[in-house]
Structures are given as structure tokens and as C-alpha cells.
Amino acid sequence: MPQPTSRATRATPLFAVTADTLVAVDFGPRGRNGPSAKGPYRRPKGPYRRLFALPGTRAFTAGNLIARLPMGMFSVSAVVMIAGTRDSYALAGAVTATGLAATAVVAPWTARLVDRYGQARVALPATVFAVLGSLALLLCVRHGAPDWTLFASYAATATTPNTGGMSRARWAHLLKGDAEALHTANSFEQAADELCFMLGPVLAAFLCGTFFPEAGTLVGAVLLLTGTVLFTAQRSTEPPAARRSSARAPFRSPGMRPLLVVCLATGAVFGSLEVVTLAFADERGHRAASGAVLALQAAGSCAAGLLYGAIRPAGSARSRLPWCLAAMAALMTLPLLAAGLTGSLVLLAGALLVAGMATAPTMVTTMTLVQRYTPEDRLNEGMTLAVTGLLGGIACGSAAGGWTVEHVSATAGYGVPVAAAAIALLVALCTSVLFGPSNRSTDSLPTH
């Protein structure tokens, strides 16, 4: 039998007949993953490699991460800058609270404009306005301007666009109809959120302490503007704008209101944990270590988010949400037990690391449902509403945690995140019947 000699011939199977059997012989080179390194038996790529193999995804993700990092820097930088120069933590807290309240009001309107006119046309000028507000705050603090100018300047930063929501909207546009890949993308985005909120305060504290009090705000403003410019420049992955949308407002969509209540309660978990942990560490004379302890909680959430995106969880997102909330409520008892039974900051840090592993899967599942129950052409607005709910919950949780610490004890304060997680679970269980039909065509697809 003649042997194939050319490369083209070797790539072509040889067919032969023996008795009544047709035999196909493949002369292609053998490899670890099959007959050919480029053949049909190649080992499939991992979920994250498949995700970033899509054209343009790496570029917009890099820009978005740069723009998202300052989200964890601005509040810490403002507190350090104002308290350091005006010698008043009360004033610093009031200024940042005003900015948070202004963001809760303005952010949904900014997101609505993004949906209507496109990310590039709205996000970039909105970011420029917010950066000018940050620079105005810096100058007012630096030159001793009246206190009211600090409130006005920081309120101007409320136009900062929801960069995480815009990134999720791009994934939803690119992965339309692929629920499994969208689950991986949402998990990555949640892990990115945790990473930025873990590194942001550390970077801000380092800059303000090493250079000058305004350094954190200045660097944050530069990063925000640079990242937004890079992100909005990637037009090929931008979702199309919907100038005239006939869809109902996301707040009125079936199933959205219970989800927003869940976001509110989940935000209370985050806000109370931060305040109570700061107080607990300060009570034991380790205030400087409080940032590292909180970073462990965010690290646990980040790792869990990446792992959650790499697996295929059973059932739909709607059925998984109560289980995720139940796990979060159960794991939130660990910091309470560690603080109450041992009083050890080291054991508390380990408990926070484990407890944080339940928050990312909960947020990934919640954001997946927010996408499902939001009309496709108002996706940025829907996700910004969810973030607004989280911010409101963080404010409420911070207040409740601070009150408990002051009037009872720092150890008792760890009961606040347990109660908040239990409320979120109760809301999800009691309102599951209200989750009506989805506004998205992909809802009929299995969610893995």
C-alpha cells in the first residue's frame, strides 16, 4: 500500500474496505490531546480563556478595571484628606455621606442616559464632570475654603458612571443567548469588584500617608478619567443605544423590587461588617491591622467569585438565590462566634475570610437575576438601581453597626450582618412567588 508523503496527504484520512467493514486511517501527527494538536479532540479551553478569546474583551476589561479601582479609593481618600486638614472626622463623615446620597439619586439617571445615547457619548462627559468635582474638593480642602464648598464639591462626583454595570452590559450584549458564558462573565465582574474594593482603600491610605493628604484623591481622579477614556474607546463591543424605548422602567419590572430589597439587605451586611471590624480592632489596640483584616474578607469573596464562575452550578439563578443567601447567613455567624468566644483578632480574620466566600456567589446570582428581569435596552439603568440598593444598604448597615458598637459592644455588632443576611434570605423566600416572567428572551434558556 503506498504511503502518504506530502503534508496535505497526511492530513487526509485513508479509507479502505475489509470484508464488509469500512476502515478510516488517520495519518495525522499524534499529540497529548488527540490525533492532532489542531484536531477535534483538542482539550477545550477553560471558561475564562474562552471568555477573553472574544475580540475586544481584553481591551474594554483593562480600561474598566483602571476606571473601577478608584471606586474603593475616593471615600477613604476624602476622609483622610478632610480629617487631616480640618481635624474633624464628623465633617469628613458628613461630606462622604452627602456624596453617597447624591450618588443614589443621580446614578440611575446617568445610567438611563447611557442606555438611551450610548456608553461613549454619556459616560465620558459624566466622568469629566465627576473628576472636576474631585479636583474642586481637593482645592477647597487645600486652600481652606468654607465647609459648604466641600459638600457641594463632593456631591458633584455623583455623576460618576457605574463602570461595573457598563462592563456587565457589554458582556450581556456579546454573550446574548449563552447563559453559561454569561454566568462566568458575571462571576469575573464580581471578583473584579471585590479586588478593586480590596486594593482601593489600601492604595488610598498608602498615597495619603506617604506623600500628602490630597494624593489619594488626585491619583483616583487620574485613574478614573484614564480608565474611562480607554473603556469608551472600545466601540466594537459597546451595546447599541436605544433612543426610543417602549419597555417599562426597570423599577416597575416584575421581580425587580424584591431583588432590590435583597440588594439593600446585602449591602447592610457589607456596611456593618466594615464598621464593626474597625471598632473591634481598635478596641483591642490593633487599629492599623483593621485594613488587612477587612482585605481578607474581600479576598475570600474574590476567590469564591472566580471559582463560582469556573463551575456549572445546578439549577436556575432563581432557584439558587435562596441557597446562596442561606449560605451567607450561616457563614456570617462565624465572625460573631470568633469575636464572642475567643476575642482573637487573628481568629476573627480567618472567620471573615471564610464568611466572605459566600458573598460573591450571592452577588453573582443576584446580578444575573437583575439582568434577567431588566428590559434589554435599559440594562445599565437596571444594574445601577441594584448598585444604588447596595449603597443604601451599606449606609444603613454602617449606621446600625455603629449604633450597636457604641451602645452595646463591638462583639455584639457582628450580630448586625447576621440579621441583615437573614432578612435578605427571608425576603427571597417570601417573595419568590412574585418573580414573574422575565423581560429577556434568554430566560427560557437553562442558567448554569
Tab-separated table of C-alpha atoms in Angstrom:
chain	number	residue	atom	x	y	z
A	1	MET	CA	0.000	0.000	0.000
A	2	PRO	CA	1.543	3.353	-0.944
A	3	GLN	CA	2.370	5.622	1.995
A	4	PRO	CA	1.335	9.267	2.058
A	5	THR	CA	4.297	11.546	1.567
A	6	SER	CA	3.037	15.116	1.499
A	7	ARG	CA	1.703	17.224	4.370
A	8	ALA	CA	-1.665	17.582	2.675
A	9	THR	CA	-1.891	13.840	2.174
A	10	ARG	CA	-1.034	13.092	5.792
A	11	ALA	CA	-3.878	15.358	6.903
A	12	THR	CA	-6.379	13.372	4.805
A	13	PRO	CA	-7.746	10.100	6.228
A	14	LEU	CA	-7.205	6.953	4.124
A	15	PHE	CA	-10.305	4.823	3.539
A	16	ALA	CA	-10.121	1.040	2.946
A	17	VAL	CA	-12.636	-1.801	2.781
A	18	THR	CA	-12.013	-5.123	4.559
A	19	ALA	CA	-14.786	-7.690	4.010
A	20	ASP	CA	-17.928	-5.726	4.900
A	21	THR	CA	-16.218	-3.059	7.060
A	22	LEU	CA	-15.185	0.438	6.024
A	23	VAL	CA	-11.976	1.495	7.795
A	24	ALA	CA	-10.674	5.099	8.027
A	25	VAL	CA	-6.982	5.515	8.874
A	26	ASP	CA	-5.726	8.887	10.171
A	27	PHE	CA	-2.030	9.514	9.424
A	28	GLY	CA	-2.037	12.885	11.224
A	29	PRO	CA	0.530	13.537	13.957
A	30	ARG	CA	-0.376	12.357	17.449
A	31	GLY	CA	-0.410	14.648	20.492
A	32	ARG	CA	-1.408	14.607	24.107
A	33	ASN	CA	-4.948	15.700	23.433
A	34	GLY	CA	-5.852	13.550	20.425
A	35	PRO	CA	-4.790	12.521	16.926
A	36	SER	CA	-3.781	16.087	16.090
A	37	ALA	CA	-2.954	19.110	18.162
A	38	LYS	CA	-5.400	21.034	15.976
A	39	GLY	CA	-7.909	18.240	15.560
A	40	PRO	CA	-11.375	17.699	17.020
A	41	TYR	CA	-10.013	16.019	20.155
A	42	ARG	CA	-8.251	19.143	21.432
A	43	ARG	CA	-8.879	19.758	25.124
A	44	PRO	CA	-11.439	22.585	25.468
A	45	LYS	CA	-10.275	25.904	26.807
A	46	GLY	CA	-11.148	26.948	30.354
A	47	PRO	CA	-14.226	29.154	30.824
A	48	TYR	CA	-12.223	32.327	31.404
A	49	ARG	CA	-9.935	31.688	28.427
A	50	ARG	CA	-12.986	31.191	26.216
A	51	LEU	CA	-14.456	34.397	27.619
A	52	PHE	CA	-11.456	36.572	26.808
A	53	ALA	CA	-10.886	34.935	23.443
A	54	LEU	CA	-13.745	37.107	22.141
A	55	PRO	CA	-12.445	40.088	20.130
A	56	GLY	CA	-12.239	43.323	22.093
A	57	THR	CA	-12.996	41.869	25.530
A	58	ARG	CA	-9.486	42.204	26.921
A	59	ALA	CA	-9.228	45.840	25.871
A	60	PHE	CA	-12.503	47.014	27.416
A	61	THR	CA	-11.868	44.944	30.562
A	62	ALA	CA	-8.444	46.545	31.081
A	63	GLY	CA	-9.892	50.042	30.758
A	64	ASN	CA	-12.801	49.194	33.013
A	65	LEU	CA	-10.554	47.812	35.755
A	66	ILE	CA	-8.471	51.003	35.734
A	67	ALA	CA	-11.640	53.090	35.990
A	68	ARG	CA	-13.128	50.851	38.679
A	69	LEU	CA	-10.143	50.860	41.058
A	70	PRO	CA	-10.803	54.446	42.281
A	71	MET	CA	-14.276	53.399	43.464
A	72	GLY	CA	-12.592	51.963	46.551
A	73	MET	CA	-10.261	54.947	46.890
A	74	PHE	CA	-12.400	58.070	46.901
A	75	SER	CA	-14.226	57.724	50.227
A	76	VAL	CA	-11.106	56.736	52.163
A	77	SER	CA	-9.097	59.492	50.489
A	78	ALA	CA	-11.770	62.081	51.283
A	79	VAL	CA	-11.946	61.071	54.936
A	80	VAL	CA	-8.156	61.136	55.355
A	81	MET	CA	-7.845	64.428	53.450
A	82	ILE	CA	-10.642	66.274	55.272
A	83	ALA	CA	-9.980	64.878	58.747
A	84	GLY	CA	-6.259	65.515	58.405
A	85	THR	CA	-6.617	69.170	57.455
A	86	ARG	CA	-9.847	70.162	59.259
A	87	ASP	CA	-9.290	67.890	62.298
A	88	SER	CA	-12.888	66.662	62.198
A	89	TYR	CA	-13.979	63.121	61.447
A	90	ALA	CA	-17.576	64.258	61.862
A	91	LEU	CA	-17.182	66.706	58.983
A	92	ALA	CA	-15.400	64.081	56.871
A	93	GLY	CA	-18.160	61.537	57.517
A	94	ALA	CA	-20.883	64.035	56.725
A	95	VAL	CA	-19.242	65.010	53.436
A	96	THR	CA	-18.858	61.395	52.279
A	97	ALA	CA	-22.434	60.589	53.370
A	98	THR	CA	-23.663	63.524	51.280
A	99	GLY	CA	-21.790	62.176	48.269
A	100	LEU	CA	-23.313	58.740	48.806
A	101	ALA	CA	-26.819	60.179	48.997
A	102	ALA	CA	-26.250	62.270	45.869
A	103	THR	CA	-24.965	59.202	44.015
A	104	ALA	CA	-28.068	57.234	44.979
A	105	VAL	CA	-30.226	59.928	43.363
A	106	VAL	CA	-28.123	60.789	40.304
A	107	ALA	CA	-26.693	57.390	39.295
A	108	PRO	CA	-29.946	55.881	37.913
A	109	TRP	CA	-30.488	58.979	35.756
A	110	THR	CA	-26.944	58.783	34.439
A	111	ALA	CA	-27.467	55.100	33.631
A	112	ARG	CA	-30.720	55.906	31.830
A	113	LEU	CA	-28.865	58.379	29.628
A	114	VAL	CA	-26.202	55.735	28.952
A	115	ASP	CA	-28.881	53.319	27.745
A	116	ARG	CA	-30.513	55.981	25.591
A	117	TYR	CA	-27.471	57.611	23.988
A	118	GLY	CA	-24.681	55.053	24.367
A	119	GLN	CA	-21.805	54.498	26.775
A	120	ALA	CA	-19.208	56.597	24.974
A	121	ARG	CA	-21.438	59.658	24.490
A	122	VAL	CA	-22.586	59.814	28.123
A	123	ALA	CA	-20.014	58.087	30.323
A	124	LEU	CA	-17.053	60.191	29.228
A	125	PRO	CA	-18.577	63.664	29.845
A	126	ALA	CA	-20.163	62.399	33.076
A	127	THR	CA	-16.735	61.212	34.222
A	128	VAL	CA	-15.135	64.535	33.318
A	129	PHE	CA	-17.736	66.347	35.436
A	130	ALA	CA	-17.126	63.963	38.357
A	131	VAL	CA	-13.350	64.390	38.078
A	132	LEU	CA	-13.780	68.167	38.165
A	133	GLY	CA	-15.795	67.707	41.362
A	134	SER	CA	-12.974	65.664	42.912
A	135	LEU	CA	-10.410	68.276	41.925
A	136	ALA	CA	-12.642	71.034	43.311
A	137	LEU	CA	-12.852	69.158	46.621
A	138	LEU	CA	-9.072	68.828	46.670
A	139	LEU	CA	-8.570	72.554	46.061
A	140	CYS	CA	-11.204	73.558	48.614
A	141	VAL	CA	-9.554	71.427	51.285
A	142	ARG	CA	-6.084	72.573	50.307
A	143	HIS	CA	-6.914	76.284	50.442
A	144	GLY	CA	-9.226	76.266	53.472
A	145	ALA	CA	-12.497	77.041	51.703
A	146	PRO	CA	-15.735	77.131	53.755
A	147	ASP	CA	-17.197	73.798	54.791
A	148	TRP	CA	-20.216	74.099	52.493
A	149	THR	CA	-17.910	74.015	49.465
A	150	LEU	CA	-16.735	70.543	50.496
A	151	PHE	CA	-20.305	69.249	50.437
A	152	ALA	CA	-21.012	70.850	47.058
A	153	SER	CA	-17.776	69.579	45.510
A	154	TYR	CA	-18.197	66.009	46.691
A	155	ALA	CA	-21.846	65.952	45.615
A	156	ALA	CA	-20.671	66.809	42.078
A	157	THR	CA	-18.868	63.462	41.914
A	158	ALA	CA	-22.263	61.725	41.881
A	159	THR	CA	-22.206	61.760	38.066
A	160	THR	CA	-19.515	59.056	38.108
A	161	PRO	CA	-20.919	56.330	35.816
A	162	ASN	CA	-21.420	52.788	37.039
A	163	THR	CA	-18.371	51.286	35.324
A	164	GLY	CA	-19.082	47.800	36.603
A	165	GLY	CA	-22.618	47.953	35.249
A	166	MET	CA	-21.421	49.138	31.840
A	167	SER	CA	-18.958	46.263	31.682
A	168	ARG	CA	-21.679	43.753	32.573
A	169	ALA	CA	-23.889	45.306	29.892
A	170	ARG	CA	-21.165	44.670	27.310
A	171	TRP	CA	-20.891	41.037	28.358
A	172	ALA	CA	-24.666	40.656	28.144
A	173	HIS	CA	-24.582	42.119	24.626
A	174	LEU	CA	-21.689	39.936	23.455
A	175	LEU	CA	-22.915	36.705	25.088
A	176	LYS	CA	-26.583	37.051	24.235
A	177	GLY	CA	-28.203	33.605	24.428
A	178	ASP	CA	-25.197	31.926	26.110
A	179	ALA	CA	-26.273	31.649	29.741
A	180	GLU	CA	-23.275	29.588	30.807
A	181	ALA	CA	-20.732	32.086	29.450
A	182	LEU	CA	-22.717	34.983	30.941
A	183	HIS	CA	-22.550	33.273	34.342
A	184	THR	CA	-18.760	33.146	34.015
A	185	ALA	CA	-18.636	36.811	32.958
A	186	ASN	CA	-20.792	37.916	35.895
A	187	SER	CA	-18.588	35.918	38.258
A	188	PHE	CA	-15.485	37.595	36.870
A	189	GLU	CA	-17.054	41.035	37.234
A	190	GLN	CA	-17.981	40.359	40.862
A	191	ALA	CA	-14.456	39.143	41.580
A	192	ALA	CA	-13.148	42.333	39.953
A	193	ASP	CA	-15.416	44.405	42.198
A	194	GLU	CA	-14.059	42.651	45.274
A	195	LEU	CA	-10.473	43.059	44.097
A	196	CYS	CA	-10.892	46.785	43.459
A	197	PHE	CA	-12.606	47.395	46.787
A	198	MET	CA	-9.846	45.397	48.472
A	199	LEU	CA	-6.937	47.223	46.826
A	200	GLY	CA	-8.517	50.686	46.568
A	201	PRO	CA	-8.543	51.608	50.290
A	202	VAL	CA	-5.037	50.189	50.743
A	203	LEU	CA	-3.707	52.245	47.829
A	204	ALA	CA	-5.513	55.366	49.032
A	205	ALA	CA	-4.161	55.043	52.573
A	206	PHE	CA	-0.639	54.484	51.227
A	207	LEU	CA	-0.743	57.518	48.933
A	208	CYS	CA	-2.231	59.851	51.537
A	209	GLY	CA	0.172	58.692	54.240
A	210	THR	CA	3.332	58.557	52.146
A	211	PHE	CA	3.035	61.713	50.043
A	212	PHE	CA	0.425	64.303	51.012
A	213	PRO	CA	-3.234	64.126	52.175
A	214	GLU	CA	-4.631	65.014	48.731
A	215	ALA	CA	-2.579	62.371	46.876
A	216	GLY	CA	-5.260	59.663	47.073
A	217	THR	CA	-7.947	61.892	45.575
A	218	LEU	CA	-5.618	63.169	42.857
A	219	VAL	CA	-4.447	59.709	41.752
A	220	GLY	CA	-8.002	58.363	41.925
A	221	ALA	CA	-9.249	61.132	39.629
A	222	VAL	CA	-6.471	60.453	37.115
A	223	LEU	CA	-7.170	56.702	37.137
A	224	LEU	CA	-10.913	57.220	36.739
A	225	LEU	CA	-10.536	59.521	33.736
A	226	THR	CA	-7.829	57.397	32.095
A	227	GLY	CA	-9.753	54.161	32.531
A	228	THR	CA	-12.995	55.650	31.233
A	229	VAL	CA	-11.246	57.027	28.148
A	230	LEU	CA	-9.730	53.606	27.400
A	231	PHE	CA	-13.023	51.833	28.080
A	232	THR	CA	-15.247	54.054	25.968
A	233	ALA	CA	-12.729	53.981	23.111
A	234	GLN	CA	-13.604	50.308	22.541
A	235	ARG	CA	-16.638	50.946	20.344
A	236	SER	CA	-16.816	47.487	18.751
A	237	THR	CA	-18.084	45.881	21.973
A	238	GLU	CA	-20.408	48.704	23.011
A	239	PRO	CA	-24.118	47.776	23.195
A	240	PRO	CA	-26.318	49.699	20.773
A	241	ALA	CA	-28.158	52.710	22.152
A	242	ALA	CA	-31.947	52.627	22.431
A	243	ARG	CA	-33.122	56.154	21.667
A	244	ARG	CA	-36.808	55.301	21.948
A	245	SER	CA	-37.520	52.515	24.383
A	246	SER	CA	-41.061	51.247	24.825
A	247	ALA	CA	-40.034	48.988	27.707
A	248	ARG	CA	-41.232	49.734	31.202
A	249	ALA	CA	-38.865	51.242	33.740
A	250	PRO	CA	-36.702	48.587	35.430
A	251	PHE	CA	-38.107	49.523	38.848
A	252	ARG	CA	-41.567	48.545	37.608
A	253	SER	CA	-40.467	45.278	36.039
A	254	PRO	CA	-41.834	42.080	37.618
A	255	GLY	CA	-39.433	40.621	40.154
A	256	MET	CA	-37.169	43.671	40.372
A	257	ARG	CA	-38.465	45.161	43.607
A	258	PRO	CA	-37.792	42.032	45.704
A	259	LEU	CA	-34.319	41.883	44.187
A	260	LEU	CA	-33.675	45.498	45.162
A	261	VAL	CA	-34.720	44.713	48.735
A	262	VAL	CA	-32.285	41.783	48.689
A	263	CYS	CA	-29.570	44.184	47.450
A	264	LEU	CA	-30.442	46.607	50.246
A	265	ALA	CA	-30.104	43.892	52.906
A	266	THR	CA	-26.921	42.507	51.336
A	267	GLY	CA	-25.404	45.986	51.321
A	268	ALA	CA	-26.210	46.220	55.040
A	269	VAL	CA	-24.054	43.110	55.523
A	270	PHE	CA	-21.092	44.826	53.871
A	271	GLY	CA	-21.539	48.177	55.625
A	272	SER	CA	-21.957	46.734	59.113
A	273	LEU	CA	-19.008	44.338	58.734
A	274	GLU	CA	-16.686	47.204	57.855
A	275	VAL	CA	-17.653	49.476	60.756
A	276	VAL	CA	-17.799	46.706	63.352
A	277	THR	CA	-14.445	45.241	62.313
A	278	LEU	CA	-12.786	48.652	62.521
A	279	ALA	CA	-14.237	49.125	66.012
A	280	PHE	CA	-13.290	45.598	67.129
A	281	ALA	CA	-9.668	46.022	66.019
A	282	ASP	CA	-9.449	49.489	67.596
A	283	GLU	CA	-10.892	48.149	70.841
A	284	ARG	CA	-8.024	45.668	71.050
A	285	GLY	CA	-5.338	48.183	70.165
A	286	HIS	CA	-4.743	46.954	66.597
A	287	ARG	CA	-6.367	49.703	64.577
A	288	ALA	CA	-3.593	49.617	61.975
A	289	ALA	CA	-4.386	45.965	61.237
A	290	SER	CA	-8.074	46.563	60.561
A	291	GLY	CA	-7.487	47.224	56.851
A	292	ALA	CA	-5.672	43.920	56.413
A	293	VAL	CA	-8.434	42.070	58.269
A	294	LEU	CA	-11.099	43.582	56.016
A	295	ALA	CA	-8.962	42.808	52.961
A	296	LEU	CA	-9.115	39.111	53.897
A	297	GLN	CA	-12.906	39.205	53.721
A	298	ALA	CA	-12.720	40.752	50.247
A	299	ALA	CA	-10.033	38.242	49.227
A	300	GLY	CA	-12.263	35.335	50.225
A	301	SER	CA	-15.099	36.798	48.190
A	302	CYS	CA	-12.819	37.406	45.188
A	303	ALA	CA	-11.514	33.824	45.202
A	304	ALA	CA	-15.005	32.399	45.608
A	305	GLY	CA	-16.274	34.543	42.737
A	306	LEU	CA	-13.620	33.235	40.346
A	307	LEU	CA	-14.258	29.641	41.411
A	308	TYR	CA	-18.016	30.101	41.093
A	309	GLY	CA	-17.568	31.309	37.527
A	310	ALA	CA	-15.461	28.289	36.596
A	311	ILE	CA	-18.087	25.711	37.613
A	312	ARG	CA	-21.560	24.941	36.338
A	313	PRO	CA	-23.904	25.248	39.330
A	314	ALA	CA	-27.071	23.228	39.094
A	315	GLY	CA	-30.464	24.815	38.626
A	316	SER	CA	-31.525	28.281	37.554
A	317	ALA	CA	-30.338	31.508	39.131
A	318	ARG	CA	-33.825	31.984	40.568
A	319	SER	CA	-33.650	28.684	42.448
A	320	ARG	CA	-30.039	29.239	43.542
A	321	LEU	CA	-30.557	32.645	45.152
A	322	PRO	CA	-32.187	31.387	48.395
A	323	TRP	CA	-29.427	28.798	48.799
A	324	CYS	CA	-26.732	31.446	48.324
A	325	LEU	CA	-28.413	33.721	50.839
A	326	ALA	CA	-28.791	30.844	53.305
A	327	ALA	CA	-25.072	30.087	52.986
A	328	MET	CA	-24.235	33.749	53.533
A	329	ALA	CA	-26.457	33.950	56.624
A	330	ALA	CA	-24.872	30.793	58.037
A	331	LEU	CA	-21.282	31.851	57.383
A	332	MET	CA	-21.866	35.319	58.819
A	333	THR	CA	-22.244	33.659	62.226
A	334	LEU	CA	-18.555	32.708	62.128
A	335	PRO	CA	-17.228	36.245	62.848
A	336	LEU	CA	-19.800	36.571	65.643
A	337	LEU	CA	-18.634	33.311	67.201
A	338	ALA	CA	-14.942	34.132	66.742
A	339	ALA	CA	-15.343	37.553	68.354
A	340	GLY	CA	-17.628	36.387	71.147
A	341	LEU	CA	-15.914	33.140	72.143
A	342	THR	CA	-12.243	33.993	71.624
A	343	GLY	CA	-11.852	37.746	71.205
A	344	SER	CA	-8.850	36.995	68.988
A	345	LEU	CA	-8.279	39.293	66.018
A	346	VAL	CA	-6.346	36.518	64.235
A	347	LEU	CA	-9.231	34.059	64.514
A	348	LEU	CA	-11.638	36.820	63.512
A	349	ALA	CA	-9.580	37.405	60.366
A	350	GLY	CA	-9.850	33.720	59.470
A	351	ALA	CA	-13.593	33.777	60.123
A	352	LEU	CA	-14.003	36.815	57.854
A	353	LEU	CA	-12.010	35.076	55.121
A	354	VAL	CA	-14.401	32.099	55.197
A	355	ALA	CA	-17.505	34.273	55.596
A	356	GLY	CA	-16.521	36.336	52.568
A	357	MET	CA	-16.664	33.258	50.358
A	358	ALA	CA	-20.475	33.377	50.408
A	359	THR	CA	-20.868	36.984	49.330
A	360	ALA	CA	-19.569	36.749	45.743
A	361	PRO	CA	-21.834	33.811	44.697
A	362	THR	CA	-24.752	35.698	46.232
A	363	MET	CA	-23.965	38.878	44.316
A	364	VAL	CA	-23.300	37.000	41.051
A	365	THR	CA	-26.672	35.256	41.288
A	366	THR	CA	-28.439	38.484	42.226
A	367	MET	CA	-26.908	40.404	39.313
A	368	THR	CA	-27.804	37.570	36.939
A	369	LEU	CA	-31.437	37.892	38.007
A	370	VAL	CA	-31.287	41.676	37.708
A	371	GLN	CA	-30.185	41.217	34.100
A	372	ARG	CA	-32.999	38.741	33.505
A	373	TYR	CA	-35.724	40.991	34.897
A	374	THR	CA	-34.474	44.203	33.280
A	375	PRO	CA	-35.562	45.119	29.743
A	376	GLU	CA	-32.631	44.626	27.388
A	377	ASP	CA	-32.488	48.227	26.211
A	378	ARG	CA	-32.470	49.566	29.816
A	379	LEU	CA	-29.859	47.217	31.239
A	380	ASN	CA	-27.483	49.900	32.577
A	381	GLU	CA	-30.340	51.538	34.441
A	382	GLY	CA	-31.441	48.240	35.978
A	383	MET	CA	-27.984	47.301	37.209
A	384	THR	CA	-27.375	50.803	38.528
A	385	LEU	CA	-30.587	50.514	40.540
A	386	ALA	CA	-29.145	47.351	42.071
A	387	VAL	CA	-25.899	49.150	42.906
A	388	THR	CA	-27.922	52.024	44.380
A	389	GLY	CA	-29.702	49.493	46.582
A	390	LEU	CA	-26.337	48.155	47.709
A	391	LEU	CA	-25.090	51.660	48.506
A	392	GLY	CA	-28.219	52.406	50.501
A	393	GLY	CA	-27.782	49.143	52.368
A	394	ILE	CA	-24.132	49.934	53.091
A	395	ALA	CA	-25.178	53.264	54.600
A	396	CYS	CA	-27.901	51.643	56.721
A	397	GLY	CA	-25.597	48.815	57.788
A	398	SER	CA	-22.867	51.260	58.751
A	399	ALA	CA	-25.305	53.249	60.868
A	400	ALA	CA	-26.751	50.122	62.531
A	401	GLY	CA	-23.318	48.654	63.159
A	402	GLY	CA	-22.015	51.928	64.589
A	403	TRP	CA	-25.030	52.281	66.893
A	404	THR	CA	-24.615	48.721	68.165
A	405	VAL	CA	-20.907	49.193	68.790
A	406	GLU	CA	-21.482	52.428	70.686
A	407	HIS	CA	-24.456	51.310	72.783
A	408	VAL	CA	-23.692	47.600	73.274
A	409	SER	CA	-20.252	46.337	72.200
A	410	ALA	CA	-18.099	45.668	69.177
A	411	THR	CA	-18.632	41.940	69.617
A	412	ALA	CA	-22.409	42.361	69.601
A	413	GLY	CA	-22.030	44.418	66.443
A	414	TYR	CA	-21.313	41.238	64.500
A	415	GLY	CA	-24.917	40.313	65.044
A	416	VAL	CA	-25.938	43.069	62.607
A	417	PRO	CA	-24.567	41.357	59.439
A	418	VAL	CA	-26.144	38.076	60.588
A	419	ALA	CA	-29.524	39.799	60.961
A	420	ALA	CA	-29.151	41.585	57.597
A	421	ALA	CA	-28.302	38.328	55.798
A	422	ALA	CA	-31.280	36.631	57.462
A	423	ILE	CA	-33.571	39.447	56.286
A	424	ALA	CA	-32.285	39.050	52.725
A	425	LEU	CA	-32.996	35.312	52.899
A	426	LEU	CA	-36.467	35.896	54.312
A	427	VAL	CA	-37.293	38.387	51.553
A	428	ALA	CA	-36.120	35.951	48.859
A	429	LEU	CA	-38.191	33.121	50.312
A	430	CYS	CA	-41.344	35.161	50.914
A	431	THR	CA	-41.348	36.932	47.557
A	432	SER	CA	-40.285	34.061	45.298
A	433	VAL	CA	-43.856	33.881	44.011
A	434	LEU	CA	-43.514	37.470	42.803
A	435	PHE	CA	-40.735	36.602	40.361
A	436	GLY	CA	-42.857	36.879	37.252
A	437	PRO	CA	-41.850	36.126	33.664
A	438	SER	CA	-38.572	37.594	32.516
A	439	ASN	CA	-38.242	40.617	30.237
A	440	ARG	CA	-35.357	38.906	28.425
A	441	SER	CA	-35.620	36.282	25.694
A	442	THR	CA	-32.764	34.307	27.272
A	443	ASP	CA	-34.830	33.487	30.309
A	444	SER	CA	-36.105	30.370	28.647
A	445	LEU	CA	-32.561	29.074	28.409
A	446	PRO	CA	-31.089	26.980	31.196
A	447	THR	CA	-28.923	29.006	33.550
A	448	HIS	CA	-25.794	27.193	34.617
